[in-house]
Structure formats: structure tokens, C-alpha cells
Amino acid sequence: LRSILFMSGSSFSMDVDLREDIVWRKVIFDSNNPNSIISIARNTRENARSIRNSISTELWESINKWFLYTKNVDANRFSSSEIFSFTEDINTHIALIRSNVHNTLLQNDTWNFICMGIYTERSIQVLRILRSKISDSSILSNNGSNIPLLEYQWVTLLRSLEAVDMYKIQNKGELSKEKILELILDNAIFPRSIPFSTTRALLYFSRISIKSEVGREISEQTASQLKELYKFEDFSDVDQIMTNIADIQNCIYEFHNELEKLYFQ
């Protein structure tokens, strides 16, 4: 349950016993939690409304339909048995929004800005999931002594990143912690890997025409820092991996903060 809260970026206290219903309500319905599904849908709609004249009708309508869907779900009558169907519906709405982003907009500054945001957020989300499952793999398997539970956590990591099939194709089904970490942290052609996501974020940033000399410095500095942090020498050294992951995450957060100063302050 703590893992779910951590992966969603939701705050919680380590001193409080958690219940399943409290966790999914916080992650799905808590309007005071900026990372809940309800809050994200609301904020997405507000952001889209603020640039309504710069996006397509198709994109606006798909975002609005997603917002109305989440708004119309009765939190008081919702039960854990509905989580699977609810998340499947959310996935369908998100897939339509993503399709409209890529297929109905001019590939101009607006599109580049949206794509930069998508890949920046994806980088952070993958890092959260990775850190959480590495921690879970140790705690829940009694420091690796329970092999089935240990392997289950690594498979869960792959499933969380929709990476099971690509991992099997690349590694012929052999389950290896080192190979899994290599796929996520070192594979430049897998869309859910950190190098792929950060490279794309910087690429779209470089294509935004409204950018000062400060912007070019931000891009160059971030790319240089990430290049150094991606020099993984041993994927079996989990402690070093966790240190690098924290440093990469801080680097991406700093990139985000600099973008906010550049464009919104």
C-alpha cells in the first residue's frame, strides 16, 4: 500500500497504519491530493481550457470527456471491486487524448511544449516506480532470501512499466534483475526507459522557438549532468543504482523548476 502511494507521488506518514480503501480513495478521489486521478483530470482540463485557441477541438473534447467521466464517478458508492474496470476506462480515455495530441495538432511550439511535458513527467514516474519496486523487492522478499517473492517484485516492476513483452523479446524470457535494470536505465530505444524519456524531453525543448540564451544553457547543463549519471558500471550494485536514481530524479526536478522560471514566472 505504501508502494502505491509512493509511486503515485502521494504524501503519507510512515507512522500510520494503512488500509486499502484509504489508499485507493487518496490516489483516485482525494481532491486535496494534487496527484490523485480526480485532481489530474481537473487540472488537465483547466490547462487545456487556458490554451483552447491553440489546440484542436478533438483534443479538447477528449480531455473534457475524461474530466466528466471522473467527475461523474460517485466516490461514496465506489468499491474496490470496481477499480479494474475504472482504470481500464481511464486508460481508454488517456489513449484517445494521447492520439489526439499526436494526430490533430500542428507540430509547432504548442505541440513541442506538450510533448516535453509528457516525457518529463514520464521520466519522474518511471523513477518513482523503479525506486519503489527496488525497495519492495528487498523488504517483501526478506532481503532476497524468498526467491519467488523477489522475482514477483521484478515482474511487477515490468508490468507497471508495460515492459514485460519487450523484456522477453530482448532477453528470451530469462528473468534477471540486472537485465531489467539495464532495460530501464540504459536502453535508448525503449520508450519507457529513462534515457529515452529524458532525451525526448530535451529534444522537444530544443525545438521550442520561444527560448532565450538561458534556455539553451538549461538544456546543455541538464544533458551534460544526465550523461554523467547514466554511466552505470554494475547493474548488480543496487545501492549504487539507488544513489544514481535519486541523483537523476533531482536533475529532472531541477530541469522542471528551471522551465517553470523560464516560462511561467
PDB file of C-alpha atoms in Angstrom:
ATOM      1  CA  LEU A   1       0.000   0.000   0.000  1.00  0.00           C
ATOM      2  CA  ARG A   2       2.869   2.374   0.761  1.00  0.00           C
ATOM      3  CA  SER A   3       4.331   1.428  -2.604  1.00  0.00           C
ATOM      4  CA  ILE A   4       1.142   2.546  -4.376  1.00  0.00           C
ATOM      5  CA  LEU A   5       1.200   5.885  -2.574  1.00  0.00           C
ATOM      6  CA  PHE A   6       4.885   6.377  -3.300  1.00  0.00           C
ATOM      7  CA  MET A   7       4.525   5.511  -6.997  1.00  0.00           C
ATOM      8  CA  SER A   8       1.639   7.954  -7.356  1.00  0.00           C
ATOM      9  CA  GLY A   9       3.638  10.714  -5.672  1.00  0.00           C
ATOM     10  CA  SER A  10       1.068  10.942  -2.869  1.00  0.00           C
ATOM     11  CA  SER A  11       2.212  12.050   0.583  1.00  0.00           C
ATOM     12  CA  PHE A  12       1.693   9.761   3.557  1.00  0.00           C
ATOM     13  CA  SER A  13       3.000   9.121   7.056  1.00  0.00           C
ATOM     14  CA  MET A  14       5.159   6.072   7.762  1.00  0.00           C
ATOM     15  CA  ASP A  15       3.765   6.033  11.316  1.00  0.00           C
ATOM     16  CA  VAL A  16       0.149   5.454  10.306  1.00  0.00           C
ATOM     17  CA  ASP A  17      -1.246   2.012   9.534  1.00  0.00           C
ATOM     18  CA  LEU A  18      -2.736   1.991   6.047  1.00  0.00           C
ATOM     19  CA  ARG A  19      -5.972   0.434   4.836  1.00  0.00           C
ATOM     20  CA  GLU A  20      -6.673  -0.496   1.250  1.00  0.00           C
ATOM     21  CA  ASP A  21      -9.804   1.668   0.995  1.00  0.00           C
ATOM     22  CA  ILE A  22      -7.956   4.708   2.377  1.00  0.00           C
ATOM     23  CA  VAL A  23      -5.159   4.258  -0.155  1.00  0.00           C
ATOM     24  CA  TRP A  24      -7.296   3.956  -3.274  1.00  0.00           C
ATOM     25  CA  ARG A  25      -9.526   6.821  -2.155  1.00  0.00           C
ATOM     26  CA  LYS A  26      -6.462   9.037  -1.726  1.00  0.00           C
ATOM     27  CA  VAL A  27      -4.990   8.013  -5.091  1.00  0.00           C
ATOM     28  CA  ILE A  28      -8.267   8.222  -7.018  1.00  0.00           C
ATOM     29  CA  PHE A  29     -10.681  10.649  -5.345  1.00  0.00           C
ATOM     30  CA  ASP A  30      -8.821  12.967  -2.956  1.00  0.00           C
ATOM     31  CA  SER A  31      -9.257  16.460  -4.437  1.00  0.00           C
ATOM     32  CA  ASN A  32      -6.689  17.787  -1.945  1.00  0.00           C
ATOM     33  CA  ASN A  33      -4.070  15.393  -3.329  1.00  0.00           C
ATOM     34  CA  PRO A  34      -2.626  17.057  -6.477  1.00  0.00           C
ATOM     35  CA  ASN A  35      -1.564  13.628  -7.766  1.00  0.00           C
ATOM     36  CA  SER A  36      -4.945  11.910  -7.466  1.00  0.00           C
ATOM     37  CA  ILE A  37      -6.714  10.931 -10.691  1.00  0.00           C
ATOM     38  CA  ILE A  38      -9.545  13.365  -9.951  1.00  0.00           C
ATOM     39  CA  SER A  39      -7.111  16.263  -9.426  1.00  0.00           C
ATOM     40  CA  ILE A  40      -5.064  15.443 -12.516  1.00  0.00           C
ATOM     41  CA  ALA A  41      -8.181  15.264 -14.705  1.00  0.00           C
ATOM     42  CA  ARG A  42      -9.404  18.605 -13.331  1.00  0.00           C
ATOM     43  CA  ASN A  43      -6.043  20.325 -13.775  1.00  0.00           C
ATOM     44  CA  THR A  44      -5.586  18.888 -17.263  1.00  0.00           C
ATOM     45  CA  ARG A  45      -8.943  20.302 -18.307  1.00  0.00           C
ATOM     46  CA  GLU A  46      -8.136  23.718 -16.807  1.00  0.00           C
ATOM     47  CA  ASN A  47      -4.756  23.813 -18.550  1.00  0.00           C
ATOM     48  CA  ALA A  48      -6.355  22.804 -21.849  1.00  0.00           C
ATOM     49  CA  ARG A  49      -9.067  25.442 -21.421  1.00  0.00           C
ATOM     50  CA  SER A  50      -6.412  28.126 -20.907  1.00  0.00           C
ATOM     51  CA  ILE A  51      -4.921  27.350 -24.334  1.00  0.00           C
ATOM     52  CA  ARG A  52      -8.210  26.408 -26.026  1.00  0.00           C
ATOM     53  CA  ASN A  53      -7.413  28.512 -29.092  1.00  0.00           C
ATOM     54  CA  SER A  54      -4.098  26.684 -29.601  1.00  0.00           C
ATOM     55  CA  ILE A  55      -5.360  23.087 -29.532  1.00  0.00           C
ATOM     56  CA  SER A  56      -7.776  21.114 -31.684  1.00  0.00           C
ATOM     57  CA  THR A  57     -11.453  20.547 -30.969  1.00  0.00           C
ATOM     58  CA  GLU A  58     -10.758  16.813 -30.962  1.00  0.00           C
ATOM     59  CA  LEU A  59      -8.116  17.132 -28.234  1.00  0.00           C
ATOM     60  CA  TRP A  60     -10.263  19.475 -26.157  1.00  0.00           C
ATOM     61  CA  GLU A  61     -13.301  17.180 -26.371  1.00  0.00           C
ATOM     62  CA  SER A  62     -11.315  14.070 -25.433  1.00  0.00           C
ATOM     63  CA  ILE A  63      -9.888  15.857 -22.380  1.00  0.00           C
ATOM     64  CA  ASN A  64     -13.314  17.177 -21.431  1.00  0.00           C
ATOM     65  CA  LYS A  65     -14.898  13.723 -21.743  1.00  0.00           C
ATOM     66  CA  TRP A  66     -12.204  12.285 -19.477  1.00  0.00           C
ATOM     67  CA  PHE A  67     -12.829  15.030 -16.917  1.00  0.00           C
ATOM     68  CA  LEU A  68     -16.609  14.471 -17.000  1.00  0.00           C
ATOM     69  CA  TYR A  69     -16.120  10.706 -16.655  1.00  0.00           C
ATOM     70  CA  THR A  70     -14.034  11.088 -13.492  1.00  0.00           C
ATOM     71  CA  LYS A  71     -16.360  13.793 -12.138  1.00  0.00           C
ATOM     72  CA  ASN A  72     -19.427  11.562 -12.528  1.00  0.00           C
ATOM     73  CA  VAL A  73     -17.959   8.626 -10.591  1.00  0.00           C
ATOM     74  CA  ASP A  74     -19.620   8.567  -7.165  1.00  0.00           C
ATOM     75  CA  ALA A  75     -16.796   8.210  -4.635  1.00  0.00           C
ATOM     76  CA  ASN A  76     -19.241   7.289  -1.865  1.00  0.00           C
ATOM     77  CA  ARG A  77     -20.633   4.318  -3.804  1.00  0.00           C
ATOM     78  CA  PHE A  78     -17.341   3.246  -5.365  1.00  0.00           C
ATOM     79  CA  SER A  79     -15.849  -0.045  -4.137  1.00  0.00           C
ATOM     80  CA  SER A  80     -12.544  -1.833  -4.625  1.00  0.00           C
ATOM     81  CA  SER A  81     -14.272  -4.330  -6.937  1.00  0.00           C
ATOM     82  CA  GLU A  82     -14.678  -1.504  -9.478  1.00  0.00           C
ATOM     83  CA  ILE A  83     -11.019  -0.486  -9.576  1.00  0.00           C
ATOM     84  CA  PHE A  84     -10.120  -2.730 -12.525  1.00  0.00           C
ATOM     85  CA  SER A  85     -12.962  -1.544 -14.792  1.00  0.00           C
ATOM     86  CA  PHE A  86     -12.420   2.061 -13.682  1.00  0.00           C
ATOM     87  CA  THR A  87      -8.706   2.029 -14.525  1.00  0.00           C
ATOM     88  CA  GLU A  88      -9.393   0.310 -17.851  1.00  0.00           C
ATOM     89  CA  ASP A  89     -11.805   3.134 -18.723  1.00  0.00           C
ATOM     90  CA  ILE A  90      -9.199   5.701 -17.637  1.00  0.00           C
ATOM     91  CA  ASN A  91      -6.619   4.016 -19.896  1.00  0.00           C
ATOM     92  CA  THR A  92      -9.042   4.245 -22.827  1.00  0.00           C
ATOM     93  CA  HIS A  93      -9.612   7.972 -22.250  1.00  0.00           C
ATOM     94  CA  ILE A  94      -5.873   8.609 -21.911  1.00  0.00           C
ATOM     95  CA  ALA A  95      -5.123   6.669 -25.100  1.00  0.00           C
ATOM     96  CA  LEU A  96      -7.603   8.851 -27.021  1.00  0.00           C
ATOM     97  CA  ILE A  97      -6.101  12.033 -25.573  1.00  0.00           C
ATOM     98  CA  ARG A  98      -2.591  10.867 -26.476  1.00  0.00           C
ATOM     99  CA  SER A  99      -3.725  10.012 -30.004  1.00  0.00           C
ATOM    100  CA  ASN A 100      -5.271  13.446 -30.451  1.00  0.00           C
ATOM    101  CA  VAL A 101      -2.117  15.143 -29.170  1.00  0.00           C
ATOM    102  CA  HIS A 102      -0.042  13.430 -31.833  1.00  0.00           C
ATOM    103  CA  ASN A 103      -2.546  13.352 -34.698  1.00  0.00           C
ATOM    104  CA  THR A 104      -4.621  16.537 -34.566  1.00  0.00           C
ATOM    105  CA  LEU A 105      -2.174  19.310 -33.613  1.00  0.00           C
ATOM    106  CA  LEU A 106       0.266  21.274 -35.691  1.00  0.00           C
ATOM    107  CA  GLN A 107       3.745  20.233 -34.647  1.00  0.00           C
ATOM    108  CA  ASN A 108       4.609  23.741 -33.518  1.00  0.00           C
ATOM    109  CA  ASP A 109       5.604  25.258 -30.168  1.00  0.00           C
ATOM    110  CA  THR A 110       2.358  24.145 -28.509  1.00  0.00           C
ATOM    111  CA  TRP A 111       2.897  20.529 -29.545  1.00  0.00           C
ATOM    112  CA  ASN A 112       6.569  20.578 -28.605  1.00  0.00           C
ATOM    113  CA  PHE A 113       5.718  22.021 -25.201  1.00  0.00           C
ATOM    114  CA  ILE A 114       3.086  19.335 -24.547  1.00  0.00           C
ATOM    115  CA  CYS A 115       5.456  16.560 -25.629  1.00  0.00           C
ATOM    116  CA  MET A 116       8.250  17.966 -23.483  1.00  0.00           C
ATOM    117  CA  GLY A 117       5.891  17.861 -20.510  1.00  0.00           C
ATOM    118  CA  ILE A 118       4.779  14.311 -21.285  1.00  0.00           C
ATOM    119  CA  TYR A 119       8.327  12.941 -21.369  1.00  0.00           C
ATOM    120  CA  THR A 120       9.481  14.944 -18.357  1.00  0.00           C
ATOM    121  CA  GLU A 121       6.578  13.576 -16.327  1.00  0.00           C
ATOM    122  CA  ARG A 122       7.171  10.064 -17.661  1.00  0.00           C
ATOM    123  CA  SER A 123      10.799  10.204 -16.525  1.00  0.00           C
ATOM    124  CA  ILE A 124       9.753  11.126 -12.996  1.00  0.00           C
ATOM    125  CA  GLN A 125       7.006   8.492 -12.919  1.00  0.00           C
ATOM    126  CA  VAL A 126       9.308   5.696 -14.079  1.00  0.00           C
ATOM    127  CA  LEU A 127      11.904   6.684 -11.482  1.00  0.00           C
ATOM    128  CA  ARG A 128       9.254   6.628  -8.748  1.00  0.00           C
ATOM    129  CA  ILE A 129       8.110   3.170  -9.803  1.00  0.00           C
ATOM    130  CA  LEU A 130      11.668   1.895 -10.064  1.00  0.00           C
ATOM    131  CA  ARG A 131      12.696   3.174  -6.636  1.00  0.00           C
ATOM    132  CA  SER A 132       9.549   1.764  -5.083  1.00  0.00           C
ATOM    133  CA  LYS A 133       9.888  -1.720  -6.556  1.00  0.00           C
ATOM    134  CA  ILE A 134      13.601  -1.978  -5.753  1.00  0.00           C
ATOM    135  CA  SER A 135      12.702  -1.200  -2.146  1.00  0.00           C
ATOM    136  CA  ASP A 136       9.777  -3.645  -2.215  1.00  0.00           C
ATOM    137  CA  SER A 137      11.946  -6.405  -3.674  1.00  0.00           C
ATOM    138  CA  SER A 138      14.207  -6.210  -0.643  1.00  0.00           C
ATOM    139  CA  ILE A 139      11.581  -5.728   2.071  1.00  0.00           C
ATOM    140  CA  LEU A 140       8.973  -8.227   0.865  1.00  0.00           C
ATOM    141  CA  SER A 141      11.457 -10.974  -0.018  1.00  0.00           C
ATOM    142  CA  ASN A 142      13.302 -10.750   3.323  1.00  0.00           C
ATOM    143  CA  ASN A 143      16.409  -9.263   1.676  1.00  0.00           C
ATOM    144  CA  GLY A 144      16.263 -11.694  -1.229  1.00  0.00           C
ATOM    145  CA  SER A 145      16.020 -14.935   0.736  1.00  0.00           C
ATOM    146  CA  ASN A 146      12.490 -15.607  -0.542  1.00  0.00           C
ATOM    147  CA  ILE A 147      13.266 -16.103  -4.241  1.00  0.00           C
ATOM    148  CA  PRO A 148       9.638 -16.432  -5.528  1.00  0.00           C
ATOM    149  CA  LEU A 149       8.603 -13.180  -3.841  1.00  0.00           C
ATOM    150  CA  LEU A 150      11.778 -11.494  -5.052  1.00  0.00           C
ATOM    151  CA  GLU A 151      11.102 -12.500  -8.660  1.00  0.00           C
ATOM    152  CA  TYR A 152       7.461 -11.480  -8.320  1.00  0.00           C
ATOM    153  CA  GLN A 153       8.508  -7.923  -7.444  1.00  0.00           C
ATOM    154  CA  TRP A 154      10.726  -7.691 -10.531  1.00  0.00           C
ATOM    155  CA  VAL A 155       7.909  -8.975 -12.734  1.00  0.00           C
ATOM    156  CA  THR A 156       5.581  -6.426 -11.091  1.00  0.00           C
ATOM    157  CA  LEU A 157       8.077  -3.709 -11.992  1.00  0.00           C
ATOM    158  CA  LEU A 158       7.999  -4.772 -15.639  1.00  0.00           C
ATOM    159  CA  ARG A 159       4.199  -4.901 -15.640  1.00  0.00           C
ATOM    160  CA  SER A 160       3.991  -1.451 -14.059  1.00  0.00           C
ATOM    161  CA  LEU A 161       6.038  -0.093 -16.952  1.00  0.00           C
ATOM    162  CA  GLU A 162       4.218  -2.168 -19.621  1.00  0.00           C
ATOM    163  CA  ALA A 163       7.591  -3.705 -20.378  1.00  0.00           C
ATOM    164  CA  VAL A 164       7.018  -7.458 -19.949  1.00  0.00           C
ATOM    165  CA  ASP A 165       6.807  -8.344 -23.640  1.00  0.00           C
ATOM    166  CA  MET A 166       9.709  -6.155 -24.734  1.00  0.00           C
ATOM    167  CA  TYR A 167      11.858  -7.585 -21.949  1.00  0.00           C
ATOM    168  CA  LYS A 168      11.018 -11.136 -23.054  1.00  0.00           C
ATOM    169  CA  ILE A 169      11.829 -10.333 -26.670  1.00  0.00           C
ATOM    170  CA  GLN A 170      15.175  -8.850 -25.738  1.00  0.00           C
ATOM    171  CA  ASN A 171      16.164 -11.469 -23.163  1.00  0.00           C
ATOM    172  CA  LYS A 172      14.353 -14.603 -24.364  1.00  0.00           C
ATOM    173  CA  GLY A 173      12.293 -14.864 -21.193  1.00  0.00           C
ATOM    174  CA  GLU A 174      15.193 -15.171 -18.751  1.00  0.00           C
ATOM    175  CA  LEU A 175      14.377 -13.187 -15.597  1.00  0.00           C
ATOM    176  CA  SER A 176      17.358 -11.197 -14.393  1.00  0.00           C
ATOM    177  CA  LYS A 177      17.466  -8.179 -12.083  1.00  0.00           C
ATOM    178  CA  GLU A 178      20.491  -6.839 -13.939  1.00  0.00           C
ATOM    179  CA  LYS A 179      18.801  -7.169 -17.343  1.00  0.00           C
ATOM    180  CA  ILE A 180      15.639  -5.490 -16.064  1.00  0.00           C
ATOM    181  CA  LEU A 181      17.595  -2.536 -14.654  1.00  0.00           C
ATOM    182  CA  GLU A 182      19.600  -2.323 -17.862  1.00  0.00           C
ATOM    183  CA  LEU A 183      16.397  -2.123 -19.925  1.00  0.00           C
ATOM    184  CA  ILE A 184      15.032   0.722 -17.810  1.00  0.00           C
ATOM    185  CA  LEU A 185      18.230   2.657 -17.150  1.00  0.00           C
ATOM    186  CA  ASP A 186      20.372   2.061 -20.228  1.00  0.00           C
ATOM    187  CA  ASN A 187      18.201   1.178 -23.240  1.00  0.00           C
ATOM    188  CA  ALA A 188      17.952   4.202 -25.508  1.00  0.00           C
ATOM    189  CA  ILE A 189      15.282   2.683 -27.810  1.00  0.00           C
ATOM    190  CA  PHE A 190      12.740   1.503 -25.220  1.00  0.00           C
ATOM    191  CA  PRO A 191      10.099   4.264 -24.789  1.00  0.00           C
ATOM    192  CA  ARG A 192       9.696   3.641 -21.038  1.00  0.00           C
ATOM    193  CA  SER A 193      13.420   3.818 -20.301  1.00  0.00           C
ATOM    194  CA  ILE A 194      14.845   6.834 -18.518  1.00  0.00           C
ATOM    195  CA  PRO A 195      17.405   7.677 -21.271  1.00  0.00           C
ATOM    196  CA  PHE A 196      14.699   7.558 -23.950  1.00  0.00           C
ATOM    197  CA  SER A 197      12.299   9.772 -21.972  1.00  0.00           C
ATOM    198  CA  THR A 198      14.844  12.389 -20.907  1.00  0.00           C
ATOM    199  CA  THR A 199      16.363  12.562 -24.397  1.00  0.00           C
ATOM    200  CA  ARG A 200      12.920  13.167 -25.880  1.00  0.00           C
ATOM    201  CA  ALA A 201      12.091  15.823 -23.268  1.00  0.00           C
ATOM    202  CA  LEU A 202      15.284  17.721 -24.133  1.00  0.00           C
ATOM    203  CA  LEU A 203      14.691  17.231 -27.868  1.00  0.00           C
ATOM    204  CA  TYR A 204      11.231  18.809 -27.739  1.00  0.00           C
ATOM    205  CA  PHE A 205      12.578  21.584 -25.515  1.00  0.00           C
ATOM    206  CA  SER A 206      15.223  22.357 -28.129  1.00  0.00           C
ATOM    207  CA  ARG A 207      12.503  22.705 -30.787  1.00  0.00           C
ATOM    208  CA  ILE A 208      10.570  25.401 -28.915  1.00  0.00           C
ATOM    209  CA  SER A 209      11.242  28.642 -30.753  1.00  0.00           C
ATOM    210  CA  ILE A 210      10.465  30.917 -27.807  1.00  0.00           C
ATOM    211  CA  LYS A 211      13.639  30.256 -25.894  1.00  0.00           C
ATOM    212  CA  SER A 212      16.343  32.607 -24.665  1.00  0.00           C
ATOM    213  CA  GLU A 213      20.042  32.004 -24.158  1.00  0.00           C
ATOM    214  CA  VAL A 214      19.079  30.904 -20.649  1.00  0.00           C
ATOM    215  CA  GLY A 215      17.007  28.120 -22.190  1.00  0.00           C
ATOM    216  CA  ARG A 216      19.940  26.826 -24.193  1.00  0.00           C
ATOM    217  CA  GLU A 217      22.086  26.831 -21.051  1.00  0.00           C
ATOM    218  CA  ILE A 218      19.407  24.847 -19.179  1.00  0.00           C
ATOM    219  CA  SER A 219      19.279  22.265 -21.962  1.00  0.00           C
ATOM    220  CA  GLU A 220      23.049  21.876 -22.242  1.00  0.00           C
ATOM    221  CA  GLN A 221      23.570  21.693 -18.493  1.00  0.00           C
ATOM    222  CA  THR A 222      20.816  19.089 -17.996  1.00  0.00           C
ATOM    223  CA  ALA A 223      22.072  16.955 -20.889  1.00  0.00           C
ATOM    224  CA  SER A 224      25.615  17.067 -19.515  1.00  0.00           C
ATOM    225  CA  GLN A 225      24.528  16.101 -15.997  1.00  0.00           C
ATOM    226  CA  LEU A 226      22.374  13.221 -17.216  1.00  0.00           C
ATOM    227  CA  LYS A 227      25.153  11.906 -19.454  1.00  0.00           C
ATOM    228  CA  GLU A 228      27.377  11.529 -16.401  1.00  0.00           C
ATOM    229  CA  LEU A 229      24.639   9.971 -14.292  1.00  0.00           C
ATOM    230  CA  TYR A 230      23.831   7.370 -16.973  1.00  0.00           C
ATOM    231  CA  LYS A 231      27.291   5.812 -16.704  1.00  0.00           C
ATOM    232  CA  PHE A 232      26.179   2.657 -14.888  1.00  0.00           C
ATOM    233  CA  GLU A 233      29.060   0.248 -14.474  1.00  0.00           C
ATOM    234  CA  ASP A 234      27.407  -2.541 -12.493  1.00  0.00           C
ATOM    235  CA  PHE A 235      23.672  -3.252 -12.607  1.00  0.00           C
ATOM    236  CA  SER A 236      24.021  -5.722  -9.742  1.00  0.00           C
ATOM    237  CA  ASP A 237      25.028  -2.975  -7.284  1.00  0.00           C
ATOM    238  CA  VAL A 238      21.576  -1.958  -6.069  1.00  0.00           C
ATOM    239  CA  ASP A 239      22.862   0.595  -3.545  1.00  0.00           C
ATOM    240  CA  GLN A 240      24.765   2.466  -6.243  1.00  0.00           C
ATOM    241  CA  ILE A 241      21.759   2.174  -8.575  1.00  0.00           C
ATOM    242  CA  MET A 242      19.513   3.756  -5.940  1.00  0.00           C
ATOM    243  CA  THR A 243      22.006   6.598  -5.446  1.00  0.00           C
ATOM    244  CA  ASN A 244      22.146   7.266  -9.189  1.00  0.00           C
ATOM    245  CA  ILE A 245      18.361   7.116  -9.471  1.00  0.00           C
ATOM    246  CA  ALA A 246      17.992   9.744  -6.717  1.00  0.00           C
ATOM    247  CA  ASP A 247      20.546  11.969  -8.484  1.00  0.00           C
ATOM    248  CA  ILE A 248      18.788  11.565 -11.846  1.00  0.00           C
ATOM    249  CA  GLN A 249      15.459  12.393 -10.232  1.00  0.00           C
ATOM    250  CA  ASN A 250      16.895  15.536  -8.653  1.00  0.00           C
ATOM    251  CA  CYS A 251      18.366  16.552 -12.018  1.00  0.00           C
ATOM    252  CA  ILE A 252      14.983  16.210 -13.733  1.00  0.00           C
ATOM    253  CA  TYR A 253      13.247  18.109 -10.933  1.00  0.00           C
ATOM    254  CA  GLU A 254      15.792  20.903 -11.353  1.00  0.00           C
ATOM    255  CA  PHE A 255      15.120  20.902 -15.130  1.00  0.00           C
ATOM    256  CA  HIS A 256      11.406  21.226 -14.391  1.00  0.00           C
ATOM    257  CA  ASN A 257      11.983  24.067 -11.919  1.00  0.00           C
ATOM    258  CA  GLU A 258      14.137  25.967 -14.418  1.00  0.00           C
ATOM    259  CA  LEU A 259      11.439  25.575 -17.085  1.00  0.00           C
ATOM    260  CA  GLU A 260       8.861  26.959 -14.678  1.00  0.00           C
ATOM    261  CA  LYS A 261      11.037  30.021 -14.031  1.00  0.00           C
ATOM    262  CA  LEU A 262      11.688  30.460 -17.741  1.00  0.00           C
ATOM    263  CA  TYR A 263       8.091  30.267 -18.965  1.00  0.00           C
ATOM    264  CA  PHE A 264       5.739  30.885 -16.038  1.00  0.00           C
ATOM    265  CA  GLN A 265       7.363  33.474 -13.777  1.00  0.00           C
TER     266      GLN A 265
END
